[in-house]
Short mmCIF file of C-alpha atoms in Angstrom, two decimals:
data_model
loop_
_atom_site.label_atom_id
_atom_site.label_comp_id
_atom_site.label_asym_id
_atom_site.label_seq_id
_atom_site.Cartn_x
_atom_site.Cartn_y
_atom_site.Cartn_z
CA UNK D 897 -32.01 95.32 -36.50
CA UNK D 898 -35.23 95.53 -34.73
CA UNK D 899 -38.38 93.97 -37.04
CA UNK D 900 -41.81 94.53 -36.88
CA UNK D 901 -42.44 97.66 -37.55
CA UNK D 902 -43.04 101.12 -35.35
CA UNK D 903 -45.23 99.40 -33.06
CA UNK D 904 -42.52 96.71 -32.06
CA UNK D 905 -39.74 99.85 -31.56
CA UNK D 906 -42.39 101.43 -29.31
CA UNK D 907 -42.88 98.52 -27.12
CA UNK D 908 -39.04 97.42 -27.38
CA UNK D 909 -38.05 101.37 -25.97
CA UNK D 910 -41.04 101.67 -23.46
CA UNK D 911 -39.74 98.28 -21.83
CA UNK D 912 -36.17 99.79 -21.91
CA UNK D 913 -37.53 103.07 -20.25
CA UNK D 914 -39.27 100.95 -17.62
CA UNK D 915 -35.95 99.61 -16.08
CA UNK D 916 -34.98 100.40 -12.39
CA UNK D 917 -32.46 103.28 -13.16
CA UNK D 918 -31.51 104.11 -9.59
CA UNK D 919 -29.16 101.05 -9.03
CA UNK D 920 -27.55 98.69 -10.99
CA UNK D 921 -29.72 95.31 -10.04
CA UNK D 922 -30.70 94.81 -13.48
CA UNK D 923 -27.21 93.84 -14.57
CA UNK D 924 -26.20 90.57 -13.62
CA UNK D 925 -23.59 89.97 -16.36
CA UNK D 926 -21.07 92.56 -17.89
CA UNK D 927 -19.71 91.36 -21.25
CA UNK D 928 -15.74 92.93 -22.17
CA UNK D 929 -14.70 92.93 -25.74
CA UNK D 930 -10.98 93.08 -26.00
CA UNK D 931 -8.94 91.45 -23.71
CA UNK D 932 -6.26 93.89 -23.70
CA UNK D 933 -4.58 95.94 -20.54
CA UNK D 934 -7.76 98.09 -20.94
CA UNK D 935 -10.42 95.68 -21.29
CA UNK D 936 -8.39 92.46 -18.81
CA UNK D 937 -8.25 95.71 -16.23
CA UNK D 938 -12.48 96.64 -16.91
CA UNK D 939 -12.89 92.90 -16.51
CA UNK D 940 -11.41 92.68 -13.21
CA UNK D 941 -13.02 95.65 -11.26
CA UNK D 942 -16.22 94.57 -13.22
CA UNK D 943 -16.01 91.14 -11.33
CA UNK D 944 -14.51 92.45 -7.51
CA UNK D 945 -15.90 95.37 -7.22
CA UNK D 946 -19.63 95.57 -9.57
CA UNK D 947 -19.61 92.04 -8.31
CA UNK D 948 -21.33 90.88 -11.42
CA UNK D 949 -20.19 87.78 -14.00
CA UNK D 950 -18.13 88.46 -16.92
CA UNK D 951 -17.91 87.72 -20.05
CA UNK D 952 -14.34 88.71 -21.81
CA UNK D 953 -14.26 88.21 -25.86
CA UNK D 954 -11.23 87.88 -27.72
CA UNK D 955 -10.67 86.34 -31.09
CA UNK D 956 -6.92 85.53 -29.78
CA UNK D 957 -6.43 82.51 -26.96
CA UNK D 958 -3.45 83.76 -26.63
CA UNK D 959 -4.72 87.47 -25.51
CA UNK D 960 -7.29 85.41 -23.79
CA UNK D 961 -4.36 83.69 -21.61
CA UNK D 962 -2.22 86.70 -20.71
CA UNK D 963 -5.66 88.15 -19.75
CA UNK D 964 -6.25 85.45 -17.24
CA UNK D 965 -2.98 85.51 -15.94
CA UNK D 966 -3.01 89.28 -15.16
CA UNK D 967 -6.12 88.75 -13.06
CA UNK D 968 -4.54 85.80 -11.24
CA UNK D 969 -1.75 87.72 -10.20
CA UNK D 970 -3.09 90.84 -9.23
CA UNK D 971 -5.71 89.50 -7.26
CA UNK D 972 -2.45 87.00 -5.54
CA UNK D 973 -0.42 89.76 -4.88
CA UNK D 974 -3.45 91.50 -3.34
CA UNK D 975 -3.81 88.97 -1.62
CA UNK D 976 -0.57 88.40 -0.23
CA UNK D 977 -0.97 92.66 0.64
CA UNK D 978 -3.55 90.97 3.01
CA UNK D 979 -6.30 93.37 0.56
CA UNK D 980 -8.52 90.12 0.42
CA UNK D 981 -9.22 87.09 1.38
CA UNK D 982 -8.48 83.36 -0.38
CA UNK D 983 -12.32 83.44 -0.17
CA UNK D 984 -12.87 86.46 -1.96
CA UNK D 985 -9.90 85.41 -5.02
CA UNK D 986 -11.70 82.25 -5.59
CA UNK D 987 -14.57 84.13 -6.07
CA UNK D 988 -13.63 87.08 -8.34
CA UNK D 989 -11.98 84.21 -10.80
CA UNK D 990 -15.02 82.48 -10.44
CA UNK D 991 -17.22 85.35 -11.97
CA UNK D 992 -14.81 85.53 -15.09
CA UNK D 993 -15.39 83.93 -18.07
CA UNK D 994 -13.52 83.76 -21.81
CA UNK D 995 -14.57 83.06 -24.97
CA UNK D 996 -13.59 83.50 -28.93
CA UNK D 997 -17.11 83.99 -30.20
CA UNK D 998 -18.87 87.61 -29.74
CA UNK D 999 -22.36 85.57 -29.63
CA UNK D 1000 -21.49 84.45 -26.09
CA UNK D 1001 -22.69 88.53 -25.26
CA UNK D 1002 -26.13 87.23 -25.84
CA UNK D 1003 -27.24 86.85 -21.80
CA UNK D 1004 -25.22 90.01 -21.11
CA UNK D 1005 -27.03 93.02 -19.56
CA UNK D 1006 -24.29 95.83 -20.49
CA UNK D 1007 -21.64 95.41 -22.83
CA UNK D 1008 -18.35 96.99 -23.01
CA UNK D 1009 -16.36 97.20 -25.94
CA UNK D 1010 -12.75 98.12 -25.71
CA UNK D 1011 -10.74 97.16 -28.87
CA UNK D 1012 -8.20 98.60 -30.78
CA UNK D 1013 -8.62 102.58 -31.25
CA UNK D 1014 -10.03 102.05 -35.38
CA UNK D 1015 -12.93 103.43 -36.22
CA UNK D 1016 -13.48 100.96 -39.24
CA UNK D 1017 -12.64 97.95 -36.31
CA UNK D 1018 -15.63 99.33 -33.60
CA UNK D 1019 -18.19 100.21 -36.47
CA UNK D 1020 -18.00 96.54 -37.49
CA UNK D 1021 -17.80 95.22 -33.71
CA UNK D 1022 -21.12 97.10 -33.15
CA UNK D 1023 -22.90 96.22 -35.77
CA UNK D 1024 -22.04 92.18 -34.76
CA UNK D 1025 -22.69 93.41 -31.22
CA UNK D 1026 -26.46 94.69 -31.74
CA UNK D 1027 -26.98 91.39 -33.21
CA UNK D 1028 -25.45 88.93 -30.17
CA UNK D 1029 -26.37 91.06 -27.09
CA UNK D 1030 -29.88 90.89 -25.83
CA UNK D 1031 -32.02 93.92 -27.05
CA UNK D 1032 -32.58 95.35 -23.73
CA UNK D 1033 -28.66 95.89 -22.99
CA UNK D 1034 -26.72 98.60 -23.02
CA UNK D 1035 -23.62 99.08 -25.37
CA UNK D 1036 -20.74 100.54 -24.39
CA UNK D 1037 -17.42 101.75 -26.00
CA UNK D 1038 -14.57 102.25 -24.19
CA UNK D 1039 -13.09 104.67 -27.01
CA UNK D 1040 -10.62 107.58 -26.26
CA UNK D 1041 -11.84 109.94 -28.87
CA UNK D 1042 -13.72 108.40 -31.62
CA UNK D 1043 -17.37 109.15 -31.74
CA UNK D 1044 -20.03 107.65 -29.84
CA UNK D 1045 -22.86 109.05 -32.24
CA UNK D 1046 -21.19 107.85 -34.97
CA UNK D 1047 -20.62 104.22 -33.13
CA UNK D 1048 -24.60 104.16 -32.53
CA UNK D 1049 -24.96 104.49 -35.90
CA UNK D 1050 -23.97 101.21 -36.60
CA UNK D 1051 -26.41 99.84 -34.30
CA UNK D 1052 -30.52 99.82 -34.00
CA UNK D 1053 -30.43 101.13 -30.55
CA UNK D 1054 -28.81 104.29 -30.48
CA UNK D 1055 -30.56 105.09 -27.42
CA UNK D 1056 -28.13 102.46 -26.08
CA UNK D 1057 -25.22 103.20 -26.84
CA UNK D 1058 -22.68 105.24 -24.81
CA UNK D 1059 -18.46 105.91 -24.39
CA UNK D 1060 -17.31 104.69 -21.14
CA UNK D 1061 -13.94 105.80 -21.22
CA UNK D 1062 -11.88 103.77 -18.67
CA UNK D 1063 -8.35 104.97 -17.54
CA UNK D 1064 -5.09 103.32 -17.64
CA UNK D 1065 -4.03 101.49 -15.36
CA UNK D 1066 -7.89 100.70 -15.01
CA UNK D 1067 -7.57 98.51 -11.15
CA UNK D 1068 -6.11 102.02 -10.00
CA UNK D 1069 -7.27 104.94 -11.54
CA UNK D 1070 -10.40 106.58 -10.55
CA UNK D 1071 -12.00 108.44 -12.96
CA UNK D 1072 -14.42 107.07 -15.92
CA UNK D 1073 -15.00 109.44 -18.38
CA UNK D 1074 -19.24 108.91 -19.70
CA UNK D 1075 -19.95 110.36 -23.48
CA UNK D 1076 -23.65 110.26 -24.35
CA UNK D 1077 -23.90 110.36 -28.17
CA UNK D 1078 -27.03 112.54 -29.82
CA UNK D 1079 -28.93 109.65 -29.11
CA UNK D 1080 -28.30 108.19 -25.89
CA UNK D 1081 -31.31 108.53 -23.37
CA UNK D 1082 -30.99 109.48 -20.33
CA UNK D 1083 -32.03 106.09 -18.97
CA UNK D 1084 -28.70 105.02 -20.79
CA UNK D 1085 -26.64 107.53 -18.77
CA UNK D 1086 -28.40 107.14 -15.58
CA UNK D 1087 -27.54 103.36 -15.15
CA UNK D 1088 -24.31 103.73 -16.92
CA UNK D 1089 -23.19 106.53 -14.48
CA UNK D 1090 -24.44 104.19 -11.42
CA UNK D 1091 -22.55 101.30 -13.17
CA UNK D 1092 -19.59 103.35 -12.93
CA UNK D 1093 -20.03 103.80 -9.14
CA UNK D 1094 -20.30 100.22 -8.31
CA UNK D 1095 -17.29 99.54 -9.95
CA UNK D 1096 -15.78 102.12 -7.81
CA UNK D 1097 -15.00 105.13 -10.09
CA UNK D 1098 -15.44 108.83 -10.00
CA UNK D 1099 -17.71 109.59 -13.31
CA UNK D 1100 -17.56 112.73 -15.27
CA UNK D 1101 -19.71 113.62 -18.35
CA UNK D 1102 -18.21 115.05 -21.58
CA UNK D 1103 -19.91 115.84 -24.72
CA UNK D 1104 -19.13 113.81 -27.87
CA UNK D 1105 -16.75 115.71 -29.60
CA UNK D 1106 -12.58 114.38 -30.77
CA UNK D 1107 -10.88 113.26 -27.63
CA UNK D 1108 -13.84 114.53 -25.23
CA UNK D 1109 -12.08 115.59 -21.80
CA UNK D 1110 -9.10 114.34 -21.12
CA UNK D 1111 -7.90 113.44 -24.39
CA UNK D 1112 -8.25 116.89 -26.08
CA UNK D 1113 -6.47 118.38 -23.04
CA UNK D 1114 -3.43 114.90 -22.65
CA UNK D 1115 -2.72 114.16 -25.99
CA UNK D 1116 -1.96 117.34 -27.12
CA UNK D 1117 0.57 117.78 -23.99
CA UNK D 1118 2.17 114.48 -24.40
CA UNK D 1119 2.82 115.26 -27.91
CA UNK D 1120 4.27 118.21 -27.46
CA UNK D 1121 6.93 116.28 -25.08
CA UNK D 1122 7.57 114.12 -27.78
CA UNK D 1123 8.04 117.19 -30.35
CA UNK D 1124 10.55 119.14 -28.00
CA UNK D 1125 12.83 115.61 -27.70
CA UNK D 1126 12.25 115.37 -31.75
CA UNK D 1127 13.79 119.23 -31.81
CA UNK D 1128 16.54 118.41 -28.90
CA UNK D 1129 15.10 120.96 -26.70
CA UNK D 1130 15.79 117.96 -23.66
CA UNK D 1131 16.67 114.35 -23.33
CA UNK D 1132 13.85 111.93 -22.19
CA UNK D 1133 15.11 112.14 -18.76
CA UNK D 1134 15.09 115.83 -18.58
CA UNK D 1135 11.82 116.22 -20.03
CA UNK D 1136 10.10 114.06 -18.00
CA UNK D 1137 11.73 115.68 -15.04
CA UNK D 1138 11.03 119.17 -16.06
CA UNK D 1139 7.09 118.18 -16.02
CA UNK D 1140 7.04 115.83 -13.22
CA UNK D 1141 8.84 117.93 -10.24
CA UNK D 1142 7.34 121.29 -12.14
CA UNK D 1143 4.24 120.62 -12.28
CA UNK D 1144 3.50 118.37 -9.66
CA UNK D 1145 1.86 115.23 -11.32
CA UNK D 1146 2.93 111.57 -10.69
CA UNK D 1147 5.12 111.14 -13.66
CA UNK D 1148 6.18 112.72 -17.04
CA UNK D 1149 4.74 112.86 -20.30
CA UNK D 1150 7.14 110.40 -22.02
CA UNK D 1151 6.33 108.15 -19.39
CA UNK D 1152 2.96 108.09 -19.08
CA UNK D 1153 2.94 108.01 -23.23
CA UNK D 1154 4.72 104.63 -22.73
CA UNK D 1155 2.21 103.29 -20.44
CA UNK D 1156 -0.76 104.65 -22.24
CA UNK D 1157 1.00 102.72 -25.42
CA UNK D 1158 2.60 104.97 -27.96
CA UNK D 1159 0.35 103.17 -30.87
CA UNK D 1160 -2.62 104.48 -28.82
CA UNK D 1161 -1.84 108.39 -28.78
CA UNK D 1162 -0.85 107.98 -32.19
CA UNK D 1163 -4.28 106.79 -33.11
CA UNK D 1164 -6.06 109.35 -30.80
CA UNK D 1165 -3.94 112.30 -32.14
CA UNK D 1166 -5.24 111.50 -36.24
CA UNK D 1167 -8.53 111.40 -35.07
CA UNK D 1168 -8.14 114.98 -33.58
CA UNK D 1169 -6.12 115.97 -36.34
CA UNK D 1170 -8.23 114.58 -38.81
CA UNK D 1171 -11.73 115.59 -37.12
CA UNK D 1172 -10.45 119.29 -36.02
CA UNK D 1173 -8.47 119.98 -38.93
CA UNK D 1174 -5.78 122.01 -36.36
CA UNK D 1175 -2.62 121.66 -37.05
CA UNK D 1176 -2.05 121.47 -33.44
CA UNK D 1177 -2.70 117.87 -33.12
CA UNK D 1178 -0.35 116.97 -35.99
CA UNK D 1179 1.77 113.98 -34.28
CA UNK D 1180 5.17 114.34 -34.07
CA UNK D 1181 7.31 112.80 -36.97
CA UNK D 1182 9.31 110.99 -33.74
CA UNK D 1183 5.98 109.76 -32.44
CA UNK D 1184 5.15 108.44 -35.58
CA UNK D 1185 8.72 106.61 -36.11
CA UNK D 1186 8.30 104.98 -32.76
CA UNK D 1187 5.26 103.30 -33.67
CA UNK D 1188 6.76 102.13 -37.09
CA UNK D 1189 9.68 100.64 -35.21
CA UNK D 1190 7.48 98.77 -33.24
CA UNK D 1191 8.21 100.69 -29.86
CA UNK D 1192 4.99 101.10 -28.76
CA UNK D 1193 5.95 101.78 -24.80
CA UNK D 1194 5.65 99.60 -21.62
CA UNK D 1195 4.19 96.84 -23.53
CA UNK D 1196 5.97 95.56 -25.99
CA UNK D 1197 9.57 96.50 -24.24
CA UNK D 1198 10.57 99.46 -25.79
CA UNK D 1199 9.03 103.09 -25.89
CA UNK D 1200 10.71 106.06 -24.98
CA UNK D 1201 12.20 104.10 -21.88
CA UNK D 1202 13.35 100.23 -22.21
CA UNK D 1203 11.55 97.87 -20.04
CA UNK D 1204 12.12 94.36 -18.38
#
C-alpha cells in the first residue's frame, strides 16, 4: 500500500491525474497475467496492433510454451495469407516477453490480468499486483462477471483499477467490454477506452454489476441450450441448428459454449446465481456433469462436440 500519509496519496493521485489521457503514449509496456487462450490472444494484439512490449506472466512454463507457440503460428499463417510481412513477424515476437515471477510487472504501464474466473484467485493476484506494478499504472481485469469494485478492493489504487473484458477468440473479435468499478476515475476509463482502440477494438461501457453486458444476456442463453439437451427437447446438432439458421448468428449455443470453455460459463453462471439470487441462472445439472468429466469444450478435446 501507499505510505506516507494523506499528503503522499495527494501527490501520488494528482501525478496520476496529470497524465496525457487523449492517446495512449504513456504506455510503453502492457503486462498479461495468464497465459491462457484469453490472455496468449490479449498478448498478441497488445504487441501487433497497440504496438507496445509485453510482458506475459504465468507460473506454468508449460502454459508459457503453448502461449508462444500460438503466437508463432498465427502470426506464420498470417503471414503466409500475405497479412504481413517477415519484417513485421520478427517484430511482433520481438515485443513479447515471458516470465514465472509477477514482479517482472514492475516497468509495466497497464496491466492486464486474465486468470482463471475465481474470485478468491484475482483478489490474491491483485493484491501481489499493487505491490509489483509501478504506482502510476493502471490495473486491469479481464473478468467476465466478477466485480471490479470488489477487485479494487484488494488494491491501494482503486482509482486504477478497471474490467477490460476481452472476447473469445480475442485476434478476431471486436468488441471489449470496459467496467469502471465505484472507484475508477475517469482518467482510468479515458486511457483504458483509448487503449482499447489502439489495439483495434470496438469499446462499450457497462456498469459493474454480475456478468455486466454480454454475460447477463449469453450465459443465460447458452444455458438454456444446454438445459433443453439435458430435458431431450433436441440433440446437439439440432439445437445448434435451430439457433444458428433461426436466428441468424455465426454458430450455436453448444458451440460457442465449447469454445468459450464449458468450465468458464460454469463459473460465470454461480457468480450470477450466487450474486442475483434468480433461479434463472441455476446451471444446468448437464453443464455441471460436463465440467466434472473433464469436458470442458474445444480445449481439452471434448465438450458438447469432440475435437481433433
Amino acid at each position: 500500500r501507499v505510505h506516507g500519509g494523506c499528503n503522499s496519496r495527494k501527490m501520488l493521485l494528482a501525478r496520476f491525474a496529470s497524465r496525457s489521457f487523449s492517446n495512449t503514449a504513456s504506455v510503453k509496456t502492457i503486462g498479461i497475467i495468464g497465459a491462457g487462450q484469453m490472455g496468449t490472444g490479449i498478448a498478441l494484439v497488445a504487441a501487433q496492433n497497440f504496438g507496445s512490449n509485453v510482458v506475459v506472466v504465468d507460473n506454468s512454463n508449460e502454459q508459457l510454451a503453448k502461449s508462444t507457440n500460438f503466437v508463432a503460428s498465427f502470426l506464420d499463417k498470417s503471414l503466409q495469407k500475405g497479412k504481413i510481412t517477415a519484417d513485421q513477424v520478427a517484430l511482433v515476437n520481438s515485443r513479447i516477453k515471458t516470465s514465472n515471477t509477477i514482479e517482472s510487472v514492475g516497468a509495466c504501464d497497464f496491466v492486464i490480468e486474465a486468470a482463471t474466473e475465481d474470485t478468491g484467485l484475482k483478489l490474491a493476484l491483485f493484491k501481489k499486483l499493487d505491490a509489483a506494478a509501478p504506482k502510476s499504472a493502471i490495473l486491469a481485469s479481464n473478468t467476465s462477471s466478477i466485480s471490479i469494485t470488489k477487485i479494487a478492493g484488494a488494491t491501494s489504487r482503486p482509482e486504477q483499477v478497471i474490467g477490460m473484458h476481452f472476447m473469445n477468440p480475442v485476434p478476431v473479435m471486436k468488441l471489449v467490454e470496459i467496467i469502471p468499478g465505484l472507484a475508477t476515475s475517469a482518467q482510468t476509463l479515458e486511457l483504458t477506452k483509448a487503449v482499447a482502440a489502439a489495439m483495434g477494438k470496438t469499446t462499450t461501457v457497462a456498469r459493474d454489476v454480475p456478468g455486466f453486458i454480454a454475460n447477463r444476456v449469453l450465459l443465460p442463453y447458452i444455458n438454456e441450450a444446454i438445459q433443453a439437451l439435458y430435458e431431450g427437447i433436441g440433440t446437439i446438432e439440432d439445437i445448434d441448428t435451430t439457433m444458428k439458421l433461426g436466428t441468424n448468428v455465426p454458430m450455436g449455443p453448444l458451440t460457442l459454449a465449447d469454445f468459450i470453455g464449458l468450465d468458464t460459463c460454469l463459473a460465470i453462471l454461480r457468480v450470477l446465481h450466487s450474486q442475483l439470487g434468480d433461479s434463472k441462472y441455476r446451471p444446468s445439472p448437464l453443464l455441471v456433469q460436463y465440467v466434472d468429466a473433464g469436458w470442458l469444450g474445444k480445449k481439452t478435446g471434448r465438450g458438447f462436440y469432440k475435437y481433433d
